[in-house]
Coordinates of C-alpha atoms in Angstrom, one line a residue:
M1 CA 113.2 -59.4 55.3
R2 CA 114.2 -56.1 53.9
K3 CA 116.4 -57.7 51.3
I4 CA 113.5 -60.0 50.2
I5 CA 111.1 -57.0 49.8
L6 CA 113.6 -55.0 47.7
S7 CA 114.3 -58.0 45.5
V8 CA 110.6 -58.5 44.8
V9 CA 110.1 -54.8 43.9
G10 CA 113.1 -54.9 41.5
I11 CA 111.7 -58.0 39.7
L12 CA 108.3 -56.2 39.3
L13 CA 110.0 -53.1 37.8
I14 CA 111.9 -55.2 35.3
V15 CA 108.7 -57.1 34.2
A16 CA 106.8 -53.8 33.9
S17 CA 109.6 -52.2 31.8
F18 CA 109.5 -55.2 29.5
F19 CA 105.8 -55.0 28.7
I20 CA 106.0 -51.2 28.3
A21 CA 108.8 -51.5 25.8
K22 CA 106.9 -54.2 23.9
S23 CA 103.8 -52.0 23.6
I24 CA 105.9 -49.1 22.3
I25 CA 107.5 -51.2 19.6
A26 CA 104.1 -52.6 18.6
S27 CA 102.6 -49.1 18.2
K28 CA 105.3 -48.1 15.6
N29 CA 104.4 -50.9 13.3
K30 CA 100.7 -49.8 12.8
P31 CA 99.8 -49.0 9.1
K32 CA 99.5 -45.3 8.1
P33 CA 95.9 -44.1 7.5
V34 CA 95.0 -43.7 3.8
L35 CA 94.1 -40.0 2.9
E36 CA 90.9 -39.7 1.0
K37 CA 91.2 -37.9 -2.3
V38 CA 89.2 -34.6 -2.6
V39 CA 87.5 -34.0 -5.9
K40 CA 86.1 -30.5 -6.4
T41 CA 82.9 -29.9 -8.3
V42 CA 83.3 -27.1 -10.9
F43 CA 81.2 -25.3 -13.5
I44 CA 82.3 -26.0 -17.1
D45 CA 81.9 -24.6 -20.6
T46 CA 82.7 -25.9 -24.0
V47 CA 84.8 -23.6 -26.2
K48 CA 83.1 -22.4 -29.5
N49 CA 85.2 -19.8 -31.3
G50 CA 83.3 -17.1 -33.2
Q51 CA 83.0 -13.3 -33.7
V52 CA 83.3 -11.3 -30.5
Q53 CA 82.0 -7.7 -30.5
I54 CA 84.4 -5.6 -28.3
K55 CA 82.5 -3.1 -26.1
I56 CA 84.3 0.1 -25.1
P57 CA 83.1 1.1 -21.6
A58 CA 82.6 4.8 -20.8
N59 CA 80.6 6.9 -18.4
G60 CA 79.5 10.4 -17.7
S61 CA 76.6 12.6 -16.6
L62 CA 73.8 14.0 -18.8
V63 CA 73.7 17.7 -19.8
A64 CA 70.9 19.3 -21.7
K65 CA 71.9 19.7 -25.3
R66 CA 70.1 23.1 -25.6
R67 CA 70.7 25.3 -22.6
V68 CA 70.6 29.1 -22.2
E69 CA 72.1 31.3 -19.5
I70 CA 69.8 34.3 -19.1
Y71 CA 71.5 37.7 -18.7
S72 CA 70.1 41.2 -18.7
E73 CA 71.3 43.8 -21.1
V74 CA 69.2 46.6 -19.5
Q75 CA 68.5 47.9 -16.1
G76 CA 65.1 48.1 -14.2
I77 CA 62.7 46.6 -11.8
F78 CA 61.5 43.0 -12.4
K79 CA 57.7 43.3 -13.0
T80 CA 55.3 40.6 -11.8
G81 CA 53.9 38.4 -14.5
N82 CA 51.3 35.7 -15.0
V83 CA 53.9 33.0 -14.4
L84 CA 56.3 33.0 -11.4
F85 CA 60.0 32.9 -12.3
K86 CA 60.9 29.8 -10.3
P87 CA 63.0 26.7 -10.9
G88 CA 61.0 23.9 -12.5
Q89 CA 58.6 26.3 -14.3
K90 CA 57.8 25.4 -17.8
Y91 CA 57.7 27.9 -20.7
S92 CA 56.6 27.6 -24.3
A93 CA 58.7 29.1 -27.2
G94 CA 58.2 32.9 -27.3
Q95 CA 56.6 33.1 -23.9
P96 CA 57.9 35.9 -21.7
L97 CA 60.4 34.8 -19.0
I98 CA 61.0 38.2 -17.5
R99 CA 59.5 41.6 -17.9
I100 CA 61.5 44.6 -16.8
D101 CA 59.8 48.0 -16.1
A102 CA 60.5 50.1 -19.2
S103 CA 58.1 52.9 -18.8
E104 CA 60.7 55.6 -18.7
Y105 CA 62.6 54.2 -21.6
Y106 CA 59.4 53.7 -23.6
A107 CA 58.6 57.4 -23.2
S108 CA 62.0 58.3 -24.8
V109 CA 61.3 55.9 -27.7
Q110 CA 57.9 57.5 -28.3
S111 CA 59.5 61.0 -28.3
S112 CA 62.0 59.9 -30.9
K113 CA 59.2 58.3 -33.0
S114 CA 57.2 61.5 -32.8
N115 CA 60.2 63.6 -33.8
L116 CA 60.7 61.4 -36.9
Y117 CA 57.0 61.8 -37.9
N118 CA 57.2 65.5 -37.5
A119 CA 60.4 65.7 -39.6
I120 CA 58.8 63.9 -42.4
A121 CA 55.6 65.9 -42.2
A122 CA 57.7 69.1 -42.3
I123 CA 59.2 68.3 -45.8
M124 CA 55.9 67.2 -47.4
P125 CA 55.2 70.7 -48.8
D126 CA 58.6 70.8 -50.4
L127 CA 58.1 67.3 -51.8
R128 CA 54.9 68.4 -53.4
L129 CA 56.6 71.3 -55.2
D130 CA 60.1 69.9 -56.0
F131 CA 59.5 66.2 -56.2
P132 CA 55.8 65.6 -57.1
E133 CA 56.6 62.1 -58.5
V134 CA 57.6 60.8 -55.0
Y135 CA 55.2 62.9 -52.9
Q136 CA 52.5 60.2 -52.8
K137 CA 55.0 57.6 -51.7
W138 CA 55.9 59.6 -48.7
Q139 CA 52.4 60.6 -48.0
N140 CA 51.4 56.9 -47.8
Y141 CA 54.3 56.3 -45.4
L142 CA 52.9 59.0 -43.1
N143 CA 49.4 57.5 -43.4
G144 CA 50.7 54.1 -42.3
F145 CA 52.9 55.6 -39.5
D146 CA 51.5 54.4 -36.1
L147 CA 53.0 55.8 -32.9
N148 CA 51.9 52.6 -31.0
K149 CA 53.8 50.3 -33.3
S150 CA 57.4 49.9 -34.5
A151 CA 58.4 52.5 -37.1
P152 CA 57.9 51.1 -40.7
V153 CA 60.8 50.9 -43.1
L154 CA 61.5 54.2 -45.0
P155 CA 60.4 54.3 -48.6
E156 CA 63.1 53.3 -51.1
M157 CA 64.9 56.3 -52.7
A158 CA 64.3 56.5 -56.4
S159 CA 66.9 59.0 -57.4
E160 CA 70.1 60.8 -56.1
K161 CA 68.2 64.1 -55.8
E162 CA 65.6 62.5 -53.6
N163 CA 68.3 60.7 -51.5
Y164 CA 70.2 64.0 -51.0
F165 CA 67.1 65.9 -50.1
I166 CA 65.8 63.3 -47.5
T167 CA 69.2 62.7 -46.0
G168 CA 69.9 66.4 -45.8
R169 CA 66.9 66.9 -43.6
G170 CA 68.2 64.4 -41.1
I171 CA 65.4 61.9 -41.7
V172 CA 67.5 58.9 -42.4
S173 CA 69.7 59.4 -39.3
S174 CA 66.5 60.0 -37.2
Y175 CA 65.1 56.8 -38.5
Y176 CA 68.1 54.7 -37.5
N177 CA 68.4 56.3 -34.1
L178 CA 64.8 55.4 -33.5
K179 CA 65.3 51.8 -34.7
N180 CA 68.3 51.6 -32.3
L181 CA 66.1 52.7 -29.4
E182 CA 63.3 50.3 -30.4
Q183 CA 65.8 47.4 -30.5
R184 CA 67.0 48.2 -27.0
L185 CA 63.4 48.6 -25.8
S186 CA 62.7 45.0 -26.9
K187 CA 65.4 43.8 -24.5
Y188 CA 63.2 44.8 -21.5
V189 CA 61.2 41.6 -22.2
I190 CA 63.2 38.4 -22.2
T191 CA 61.3 35.5 -24.0
A192 CA 61.9 31.8 -24.0
P193 CA 64.0 30.8 -27.1
F194 CA 62.4 27.4 -27.2
T195 CA 60.0 25.3 -25.2
G196 CA 61.7 24.2 -22.0
I197 CA 62.0 24.5 -18.3
L198 CA 63.7 26.9 -15.9
T199 CA 66.4 25.1 -13.9
E200 CA 67.9 28.2 -12.0
A201 CA 66.4 31.5 -10.9
L202 CA 68.6 34.1 -9.4
V203 CA 66.1 36.9 -9.2
T204 CA 62.5 37.4 -8.0
E205 CA 59.7 39.8 -8.8
G206 CA 60.5 43.3 -7.5
T207 CA 64.2 42.9 -7.8
L208 CA 66.3 45.6 -9.3
I209 CA 68.0 44.1 -12.3
R210 CA 71.3 45.5 -13.4
N211 CA 72.9 45.5 -16.8
G212 CA 75.0 42.3 -17.3
Q213 CA 73.4 40.5 -14.3
K214 CA 72.8 36.8 -14.6
L215 CA 69.2 36.0 -14.1
G216 CA 69.0 32.2 -14.4
E217 CA 69.3 29.1 -16.7
F218 CA 66.8 27.7 -19.1
I219 CA 67.1 24.2 -20.8
D220 CA 65.2 22.0 -23.3
P221 CA 64.4 18.8 -21.3
S222 CA 63.6 16.7 -24.5
E223 CA 67.2 15.9 -25.5
Y224 CA 70.4 15.4 -23.6
E225 CA 73.9 14.6 -24.4
M226 CA 76.7 12.8 -22.5
E227 CA 80.4 13.6 -22.8
V228 CA 82.7 10.6 -22.5
A229 CA 86.4 10.3 -22.7
I230 CA 87.7 7.4 -24.8
S231 CA 91.3 6.1 -25.0
K232 CA 93.1 7.4 -28.1
S233 CA 93.8 3.7 -29.1
F234 CA 90.0 3.5 -29.9
A235 CA 89.8 6.7 -31.7
N236 CA 89.6 5.0 -35.1
L237 CA 86.7 2.9 -33.9
L238 CA 84.4 5.9 -33.1
K239 CA 81.9 6.8 -35.8
I240 CA 79.3 9.6 -35.9
G241 CA 75.8 8.1 -35.8
E242 CA 76.9 4.8 -34.1
Q243 CA 74.3 3.4 -31.8
V244 CA 75.3 3.2 -28.1
Q245 CA 73.8 1.3 -25.3
L246 CA 73.4 3.3 -22.1
S247 CA 72.4 2.2 -18.6
T248 CA 72.1 3.4 -15.0
L249 CA 74.7 2.4 -12.5
D250 CA 72.4 -0.2 -10.9
K251 CA 71.5 -1.6 -14.4
T252 CA 67.8 -1.2 -13.7
K253 CA 67.1 1.0 -16.8
A254 CA 68.6 1.0 -20.3
Y255 CA 68.5 3.7 -23.0
E256 CA 69.5 4.0 -26.6
G257 CA 71.8 6.7 -27.7
K258 CA 74.0 7.6 -30.6
I259 CA 77.3 9.4 -31.2
S260 CA 76.6 12.9 -32.4
R261 CA 80.0 14.6 -32.3
I262 CA 83.7 13.6 -31.9
N263 CA 86.3 16.0 -30.8
G264 CA 89.1 16.5 -33.4
S265 CA 91.9 16.7 -30.9
I266 CA 93.3 14.4 -28.2
D267 CA 93.6 15.7 -24.6
Q268 CA 97.4 16.1 -24.0
T269 CA 97.1 15.3 -20.3
T270 CA 94.9 12.1 -20.3
Q271 CA 95.6 11.0 -23.9
T272 CA 91.9 10.6 -24.5
I273 CA 89.5 11.8 -27.1
T274 CA 86.1 13.2 -26.3
A275 CA 82.9 11.9 -27.9
Y276 CA 79.3 13.2 -27.3
I277 CA 76.4 10.8 -27.1
D278 CA 72.8 12.1 -27.8
V279 CA 70.0 10.4 -25.9
K280 CA 66.2 11.1 -25.6
D281 CA 63.8 9.7 -23.0
N282 CA 61.1 11.1 -20.8
D283 CA 62.6 9.5 -17.7
L284 CA 65.9 11.3 -18.0
K285 CA 67.0 14.4 -16.1
E286 CA 70.0 16.6 -16.3
G287 CA 72.8 15.4 -14.1
I288 CA 72.0 11.6 -14.2
Y289 CA 75.1 9.5 -14.3
L290 CA 75.0 6.8 -17.0
E291 CA 77.3 4.1 -18.3
A292 CA 77.9 3.6 -22.0
N293 CA 79.0 0.5 -24.0
I294 CA 80.3 1.7 -27.4
N295 CA 80.7 -0.8 -30.2
G296 CA 84.4 -1.3 -31.1
E297 CA 86.3 -3.8 -33.2
V298 CA 84.8 -7.3 -34.1
V299 CA 87.4 -10.0 -33.4
D300 CA 87.1 -13.2 -35.4
N301 CA 87.8 -16.8 -34.1
A302 CA 87.8 -15.7 -30.4
I303 CA 86.0 -16.2 -27.2
E304 CA 85.1 -14.0 -24.2
I305 CA 85.6 -15.2 -20.6
D306 CA 85.8 -13.8 -17.1
R307 CA 89.2 -12.1 -16.3
N308 CA 89.5 -14.2 -13.2
L309 CA 89.8 -17.4 -15.3
L310 CA 93.0 -16.1 -17.0
L311 CA 96.2 -17.1 -15.2
D312 CA 99.2 -14.8 -14.8
D313 CA 101.2 -16.5 -17.6
N314 CA 98.4 -16.1 -20.2
Q315 CA 97.0 -19.6 -19.6
I316 CA 93.5 -21.0 -18.8
F317 CA 92.6 -24.4 -17.3
E318 CA 91.2 -27.2 -19.5
I319 CA 89.4 -30.1 -17.9
K320 CA 90.9 -33.3 -19.3
D321 CA 90.3 -36.8 -17.8
G322 CA 89.1 -35.2 -14.5
L323 CA 92.2 -33.1 -14.1
L324 CA 92.9 -29.4 -14.6
V325 CA 95.5 -28.8 -17.5
A326 CA 96.9 -25.4 -18.3
V327 CA 96.4 -24.3 -21.9
P328 CA 98.3 -21.3 -23.4
V329 CA 96.1 -18.6 -25.0
T330 CA 96.5 -15.1 -26.5
P331 CA 94.6 -12.2 -24.9
V332 CA 93.6 -9.5 -27.4
Y333 CA 91.3 -7.2 -25.3
F334 CA 90.7 -6.6 -21.6
S335 CA 87.6 -4.9 -20.1
E336 CA 86.7 -4.4 -16.5
S337 CA 85.4 -7.9 -15.9
K338 CA 86.0 -9.7 -19.3
V339 CA 88.9 -10.8 -21.5
V340 CA 88.8 -11.7 -25.2
L341 CA 91.1 -14.6 -26.1
K342 CA 92.4 -16.1 -29.4
D343 CA 94.2 -19.4 -30.1
V344 CA 91.9 -21.4 -27.9
P345 CA 91.2 -24.8 -29.4
D346 CA 87.6 -25.5 -30.4
N347 CA 85.4 -27.9 -28.3
I348 CA 87.7 -28.2 -25.4
V349 CA 86.1 -28.1 -21.9
I350 CA 87.2 -25.2 -19.7
L351 CA 86.2 -23.7 -16.4
K352 CA 83.2 -21.4 -16.5
K353 CA 83.7 -20.0 -13.0
P354 CA 87.0 -19.6 -11.1
V355 CA 87.9 -22.3 -8.4
P356 CA 89.7 -21.1 -5.3
G357 CA 93.1 -22.6 -5.0
S358 CA 93.1 -24.3 -8.4
Y359 CA 96.3 -25.7 -9.8
A360 CA 97.5 -27.9 -12.7
G361 CA 96.7 -31.5 -12.0
M362 CA 93.9 -30.8 -9.5
L363 CA 91.1 -33.4 -9.5
V364 CA 87.7 -32.0 -10.5
K365 CA 84.3 -33.1 -11.7
P366 CA 81.7 -31.2 -13.7
F367 CA 78.6 -29.9 -11.9
D368 CA 75.6 -32.0 -12.8
V369 CA 72.6 -29.6 -13.3
K370 CA 70.1 -32.4 -13.6
A371 CA 71.2 -34.1 -10.4
N372 CA 70.7 -30.9 -8.4
Q373 CA 67.3 -30.1 -9.7

């Protein structure tokens, strides 16, 4: 009985092995699945060679074209005025910025002025006797002498004798000493050199101001200039009076400027040349950072494309019969995001935007704008 059972089990194993082997052989003969070809949709552009204006990028911050650092040449107490000496305060041309107490110095000026008047009055009797022809001239000078005003210019000497006589009495030296004192007295009042705004105030009313002390800064807010550094290779393209397009960093506002000055020397460290751009606008403030596009060379028979479209070996992709084909080109100028190319055949179709993972022979199809509207 045992032998019979073992025989039956052996036969069953042989039959099962036969069918398993047959199924394995059948599975190897199944046809391989056909991979579906992937065709990428791309944006295209048709080449039309023409003139390309090269733009030289630059940037910098605005500085007031007319600015004055205010210093004191005299010493005294800062007197309170009608307008507070504070940042942001506007002043008209000739309006006092700072008044320094000059009462003590004013007294010495008046004393010197009185001494000159007395010296001239003392020689009048001698002039009447010895120089009657010039007496009336000096008498008129005395009549017009006002102690509350600046001393008038001395009468012109008509002869050597008159000159020796007047000079010998010390009148000429007294006059110039007085004018020196009057000149210094005028420095106790600091006036605005032009219509502008105070941007920095380092003293307040009641402060003791010392000789040589910086008091503040004053600017004209109607006109600004921007200093930009340009590569020396573009030095020959810069022209005074050239119009320049300016814009803020976020491109929300644009301004029109022009090149006013060009430095005559090249920076030895950076090998750049400095140009200054004038710009006027009511919205501008000192310190604003702007970008500039300076007009450079005009390139004939060229096109401008994104830098990402240029391959490492100076080639770009042409779309031909639904495939990407590499075409050799000649780059002539690189900017931050663009490249100017020459030797690109007219009317060929090229990529307008880069395609990730693109390669020569890749299947592509143009993006249909109408179909996606």
